[in-house]
Amino acid sequence: MTADPRRLTHVDEEGGARMVDVGQKPATARIAVAEGAIRMAHVTLEAIESGRTTKGEVLAVARVAGIMAGKRTGELIPLCHLMPLATINLQLTPDRELPGIRARATASVVASTGVEMEALTAVTVALLTVYDMVKATDRSMVLEAIRLLRKEGGRSGVWVADALGEEEPLPPHQV
Amino acid sequence: MTADPRRLTHVDEEGGARMVDVGQKPATARIAVAEGAIRMAHVTLEAIESGRTTKGEVLAVARVAGIMAGKRTGELIPLCHLMPLATINLQLTPDRELPGIRARATASVVASTGVEMEALTAVTVALLTVYDMVKATDRSMVLEAIRLLRKEGGRSGVWVADALGEEEPLPPHQV
Amino acid sequence: MTADPRRLTHVDEEGGARMVDVGQKPATARIAVAEGAIRMAHVTLEAIESGRTTKGEVLAVARVAGIMAGKRTGELIPLCHLMPLATINLQLTPDRELPGIRARATASVVASTGVEMEALTAVTVALLTVYDMVKATDRSMVLEAIRLLRKEGGRSGVWVADALGEEEPLPPHQV
Amino acid sequence: MTADPRRLTHVDEEGGARMVDVGQKPATARIAVAEGAIRMAHVTLEAIESGRTTKGEVLAVARVAGIMAGKRTGELIPLCHLMPLATINLQLTPDRELPGIRARATASVVASTGVEMEALTAVTVALLTVYDMVKATDRSMVLEAIRLLRKEGGRSGVWVADALGEEEPLPPHQV
Amino acid sequence: MTADPRRLTHVDEEGGARMVDVGQKPATARIAVAEGAIRMAHVTLEAIESGRTTKGEVLAVARVAGIMAGKRTGELIPLCHLMPLATINLQLTPDRELPGIRARATASVVASTGVEMEALTAVTVALLTVYDMVKATDRSMVLEAIRLLRKEGGRSGVWVADALGEEEPLPPHQV
Amino acid sequence: MTADPRRLTHVDEEGGARMVDVGQKPATARIAVAEGAIRMAHVTLEAIESGRTTKGEVLAVARVAGIMAGKRTGELIPLCHLMPLATINLQLTPDRELPGIRARATASVVASTGVEMEALTAVTVALLTVYDMVKATDRSMVLEAIRLLRKEGGRSGVWVADALGEEEPLPPHQV
């Protein structure tokens, strides 16, 4: 949005916080994909996976929490616009290599501003919810590698995270 | 809370999500400290730091966002209790080694359940707010190392994160 | 929306919850009408009706509560879209035959998805508010017959509840 | 709370709405149990039950929605007190006789006022969420028989709904 | 709270915003009373007063809005504590001398911090709601004289606004 | 909106509250500017201004609070529409003549209804936040002169507050 990398869009000339004015920008289709993970002990991941129903329930609750938080991003992030999202979806995948749970959120909207923050917020709150549900078992879990993977639409067009080229496919959705 | 590391407190016998019942637990003083970081390009950190006022504003907005989100944790995390926090404070410190911003939150309450989620939520939303305010400059920023550092009060007493012993002192609060 | 009545739109191929993507659907005028009732003892209805002002106040508070909840439906119902409603209105009518209060809500929007949930949520929260305001007098009140009456707009066109044909006119608004 | 069944506690002498002042009342353990149901076509219930995972997901989402709404009752119902609930739990049980889904919520708190509205709100929002998730299949579903079953604690002691004596046991939780 | 009138309680030593820690302070009964007014054209006040029901409705809606906002003060004011209020009540009185509407709110709580902000927020949102409901008639209305009248409880004891001594009685509640 | 100044748009024929239906109105660019002030003792203003960082922090927190509240106006004001604002900005300026802080908010949207309430709500909550942050120093502060300055867009075109003609320029933004 700016040629000078040291000019922040959310700070005005005198240093005051401001929302970016999107009133002149056309409403276009926009998509953002974000990801992140929560790393935990093997035994904790096993607790989540032990029994179909239980695993489903922990991940189902986390998915609902992430979707609901993604819809309310504009209430949480002070200079974000409130937006009527077209959709936000969230995949939560156990990864025994990590070990832990990986989250990937896709948000879309037809609007005059992007939905990166919605995707990132959905990922983050889903991972915090996993933490909450299993914290009595393991308080040492760490949230990590939370970042934007891809962004489409708007003046800046398609943006893909470095060293990804195309984001790698996640293993199929297993919940 | 449970001797069997595979028994989750937030899932009932049939696998359904549930809140932990804290009605029988006495209200005692509880503290939780959490931390995390957002890693970014050097030039982005410089944009945040360029000029006292501007830096103050980005970090001031992020701090307010984190405190406000910490107070509303029980709305975001489905099985968390809504709690009247005694206080929640948040330090945001630029770290040129990272390079990026480190966040540390301390939440306290006199209640029958802990405030880990409040401290973690405050850290996370503060870091997401930093992302939002500088994202036009740098979309590759990564949130990382978000974890609980310390927890005091309640039946489980003091818990300190592994390999920390005592959490290392942060450099003095610089905003 | 689907030919197979056993395929749920809000559950994906692997059984995970999802929001329906409305990004490709055109924004059109949509209306939904819902109704419901709260049944109570005669003496309770008399308490609500005793004196113009008092009756007005109980029903006025319930109407405001229903309208405000209808606007926030997307926060309450996990997979609902947040929507900028064009309007939501609510009639609350004492019915001595029941005996109790009948509620009817009409929500409208120009959007790419319908407003059934907004109308149903407004009805429900208005009835719960009536319960709250008179519960010290009568705890046996029952909410019942909460349903969609009519829906217009969108691909599925006009839908009218069975056995109604056209919804019967309510007695005139009496608050 | 009042000997005269026509005096409403939430309306003052001149007919204005008011909150009941609970400042002088001691904090004691209080419990409320509420129930309700959503009636639907057989084929709709089959869609919810077809396949373990899918059923779990619809009911898991509805349960989370009900719990989250129960915690925020004081925001929805104008004259309700905001309260730090000890717990709120929610059972959702398919009933082929109905046919439909039955919901039962139990809320508890140590406070100076009761939690009837929290239990009723949790039941209602869970049932509305079921409606939302399957409405593309069946728009004729009806919410019904939403009522308080039982209330314990506070000056008025134990209250049990008429014609129940003791509430009948629900079939075991099947999600 | 501080002997040095230039030391702000909500700003730490380095100038960062902070919540005051109330964890060590005992929970005691606290009350705060605030007032304010909206001044308008005579014809606008007549529109509000024309007909009992209509007047009741505008003021009833404003009163509900003020009470609901007072309960959520801790969400709106960044460094305010979320508190389970014992009660908050609100009087709205037409004043033909002004001409306009006067609002007076009384909030009470048993807690370790005061409720001034709750009373002020209730007054302010009630007056904004009056503005909203009649603004198509009169856009020149002005909110004024919004201030704390009285505060009781806590270490600082009773505080009464200057030049009031005891707050003057409002004319009887007329809605 | 109405030729008869005694007909209120937010009250229906029988006196019941209603939202104005904006479904038939075209979406156009709309702007609203509102202002207000908080008057305080000289020593209190000095506490806010003593030291760059501290002043910045009090006003930065108030500005964030005002922006966030402005975005949520539709939740606070019962008959207001929830709206996806294009932007809302807020200037807070110390005024030693008053003495106190002056606030001016500008809200804009492309929508079928105006944003006066958003601008007024942002001003008001920012001023309440200033009150909260310095109230331990000075409880006698008064909020005053909160009003709409200017409104553009929609059927009623440009409206400017009486006796202003053009609103006077504020001194440059000094935070």
PDB file of N, CA and C in Angstrom, chain B residues 52-53 56-57 59-61 63-65 68 72 75 175, chain F residues 52-53 56-57 59-61 63-65 68 72 75 175:
ATOM      1  N   ARG B  52       9.732   8.600  18.323  1.00  0.00           N
ATOM      2  CA  ARG B  52       9.155   8.179  19.598  1.00  0.00           C
ATOM      3  C   ARG B  52       7.652   7.996  19.530  1.00  0.00           C
ATOM      4  N   THR B  53       6.990   9.008  18.980  1.00  0.00           N
ATOM      5  CA  THR B  53       5.538   8.995  19.040  1.00  0.00           C
ATOM      6  C   THR B  53       4.960   7.820  18.267  1.00  0.00           C
ATOM      7  N   GLY B  56       5.460   4.609  20.037  1.00  0.00           N
ATOM      8  CA  GLY B  56       4.536   4.554  21.169  1.00  0.00           C
ATOM      9  C   GLY B  56       3.138   4.217  20.696  1.00  0.00           C
ATOM     10  N   GLU B  57       2.733   4.799  19.588  1.00  0.00           N
ATOM     11  CA  GLU B  57       1.355   4.592  19.171  1.00  0.00           C
ATOM     12  C   GLU B  57       1.102   3.142  18.750  1.00  0.00           C
ATOM     13  N   LEU B  59       2.674   0.435  19.647  1.00  0.00           N
ATOM     14  CA  LEU B  59       2.704  -0.452  20.806  1.00  0.00           C
ATOM     15  C   LEU B  59       1.595  -0.107  21.802  1.00  0.00           C
ATOM     16  N   ALA B  60       1.239   1.158  21.903  1.00  0.00           N
ATOM     17  CA  ALA B  60       0.124   1.534  22.798  1.00  0.00           C
ATOM     18  C   ALA B  60      -1.186   0.918  22.311  1.00  0.00           C
ATOM     19  N   VAL B  61      -1.430   0.965  21.016  1.00  0.00           N
ATOM     20  CA  VAL B  61      -2.651   0.366  20.482  1.00  0.00           C
ATOM     21  C   VAL B  61      -2.647  -1.147  20.716  1.00  0.00           C
ATOM     22  N   ARG B  63      -1.095  -2.760  23.045  1.00  0.00           N
ATOM     23  CA  ARG B  63      -1.268  -3.046  24.481  1.00  0.00           C
ATOM     24  C   ARG B  63      -2.734  -2.927  24.889  1.00  0.00           C
ATOM     25  N   VAL B  64      -3.388  -1.888  24.427  1.00  0.00           N
ATOM     26  CA  VAL B  64      -4.809  -1.732  24.739  1.00  0.00           C
ATOM     27  C   VAL B  64      -5.612  -2.913  24.190  1.00  0.00           C
ATOM     28  N   ALA B  65      -5.310  -3.296  22.971  1.00  0.00           N
ATOM     29  CA  ALA B  65      -6.032  -4.418  22.350  1.00  0.00           C
ATOM     30  C   ALA B  65      -5.844  -5.700  23.160  1.00  0.00           C
ATOM     31  N   MET B  68      -7.829  -5.466  26.490  1.00  0.00           N
ATOM     32  CA  MET B  68      -9.266  -5.599  26.265  1.00  0.00           C
ATOM     33  C   MET B  68      -9.643  -7.032  25.903  1.00  0.00           C
ATOM     34  N   ARG B  72     -11.960 -10.234  27.893  1.00  0.00           N
ATOM     35  CA  ARG B  72     -13.081 -10.910  27.254  1.00  0.00           C
ATOM     36  C   ARG B  72     -12.766 -12.361  26.879  1.00  0.00           C
ATOM     37  N   GLU B  75     -15.417 -14.956  26.552  1.00  0.00           N
ATOM     38  CA  GLU B  75     -16.315 -14.907  25.388  1.00  0.00           C
ATOM     39  C   GLU B  75     -15.721 -15.618  24.184  1.00  0.00           C
ATOM     40  N   VAL B 175       8.291   1.402  26.115  1.00  0.00           N
ATOM     41  CA  VAL B 175       7.378   2.193  25.282  1.00  0.00           C
ATOM     42  C   VAL B 175       7.248   3.620  25.805  1.00  0.00           C
TER      43      VAL B 175
ATOM     44  N   ARG F  52       5.953  13.759  27.405  1.00  0.00           N
ATOM     45  CA  ARG F  52       5.409  13.345  26.114  1.00  0.00           C
ATOM     46  C   ARG F  52       4.735  11.989  26.172  1.00  0.00           C
ATOM     47  N   THR F  53       5.457  11.027  26.729  1.00  0.00           N
ATOM     48  CA  THR F  53       4.972   9.660  26.649  1.00  0.00           C
ATOM     49  C   THR F  53       3.643   9.493  27.374  1.00  0.00           C
ATOM     50  N   GLY F  56       0.799  11.041  25.524  1.00  0.00           N
ATOM     51  CA  GLY F  56       0.495  10.195  24.379  1.00  0.00           C
ATOM     52  C   GLY F  56      -0.304   8.985  24.805  1.00  0.00           C
ATOM     53  N   GLU F  57       0.083   8.400  25.920  1.00  0.00           N
ATOM     54  CA  GLU F  57      -0.579   7.159  26.314  1.00  0.00           C
ATOM     55  C   GLU F  57      -2.041   7.395  26.711  1.00  0.00           C
ATOM     56  N   LEU F  59      -4.067   9.788  25.793  1.00  0.00           N
ATOM     57  CA  LEU F  59      -4.864  10.118  24.609  1.00  0.00           C
ATOM     58  C   LEU F  59      -4.880   8.972  23.605  1.00  0.00           C
ATOM     59  N   ALA F  60      -3.796   8.212  23.523  1.00  0.00           N
ATOM     60  CA  ALA F  60      -3.781   7.057  22.622  1.00  0.00           C
ATOM     61  C   ALA F  60      -4.807   6.011  23.064  1.00  0.00           C
ATOM     62  N   VAL F  61      -4.879   5.762  24.363  1.00  0.00           N
ATOM     63  CA  VAL F  61      -5.850   4.791  24.855  1.00  0.00           C
ATOM     64  C   VAL F  61      -7.274   5.279  24.589  1.00  0.00           C
ATOM     65  N   ARG F  63      -8.247   7.327  22.279  1.00  0.00           N
ATOM     66  CA  ARG F  63      -8.550   7.276  20.841  1.00  0.00           C
ATOM     67  C   ARG F  63      -8.906   5.853  20.409  1.00  0.00           C
ATOM     68  N   VAL F  64      -8.140   4.876  20.874  1.00  0.00           N
ATOM     69  CA  VAL F  64      -8.451   3.481  20.534  1.00  0.00           C
ATOM     70  C   VAL F  64      -9.840   3.102  21.055  1.00  0.00           C
ATOM     71  N   ALA F  65     -10.137   3.515  22.280  1.00  0.00           N
ATOM     72  CA  ALA F  65     -11.450   3.180  22.861  1.00  0.00           C
ATOM     73  C   ALA F  65     -12.571   3.788  22.032  1.00  0.00           C
ATOM     74  N   MET F  68     -12.935   1.883  18.676  1.00  0.00           N
ATOM     75  CA  MET F  68     -13.535   0.562  18.871  1.00  0.00           C
ATOM     76  C   MET F  68     -15.023   0.677  19.214  1.00  0.00           C
ATOM     77  N   ARG F  72     -18.765  -0.437  17.124  1.00  0.00           N
ATOM     78  CA  ARG F  72     -19.791  -1.284  17.733  1.00  0.00           C
ATOM     79  C   ARG F  72     -21.056  -0.510  18.094  1.00  0.00           C
ATOM     80  N   GLU F  75     -24.386  -2.171  18.335  1.00  0.00           N
ATOM     81  CA  GLU F  75     -24.653  -3.052  19.478  1.00  0.00           C
ATOM     82  C   GLU F  75     -25.155  -2.272  20.683  1.00  0.00           C
ATOM     83  N   VAL F 175      -1.193  14.867  19.463  1.00  0.00           N
ATOM     84  CA  VAL F 175      -0.758  13.727  20.292  1.00  0.00           C
ATOM     85  C   VAL F 175       0.549  13.148  19.793  1.00  0.00           C
TER      86      VAL F 175
END
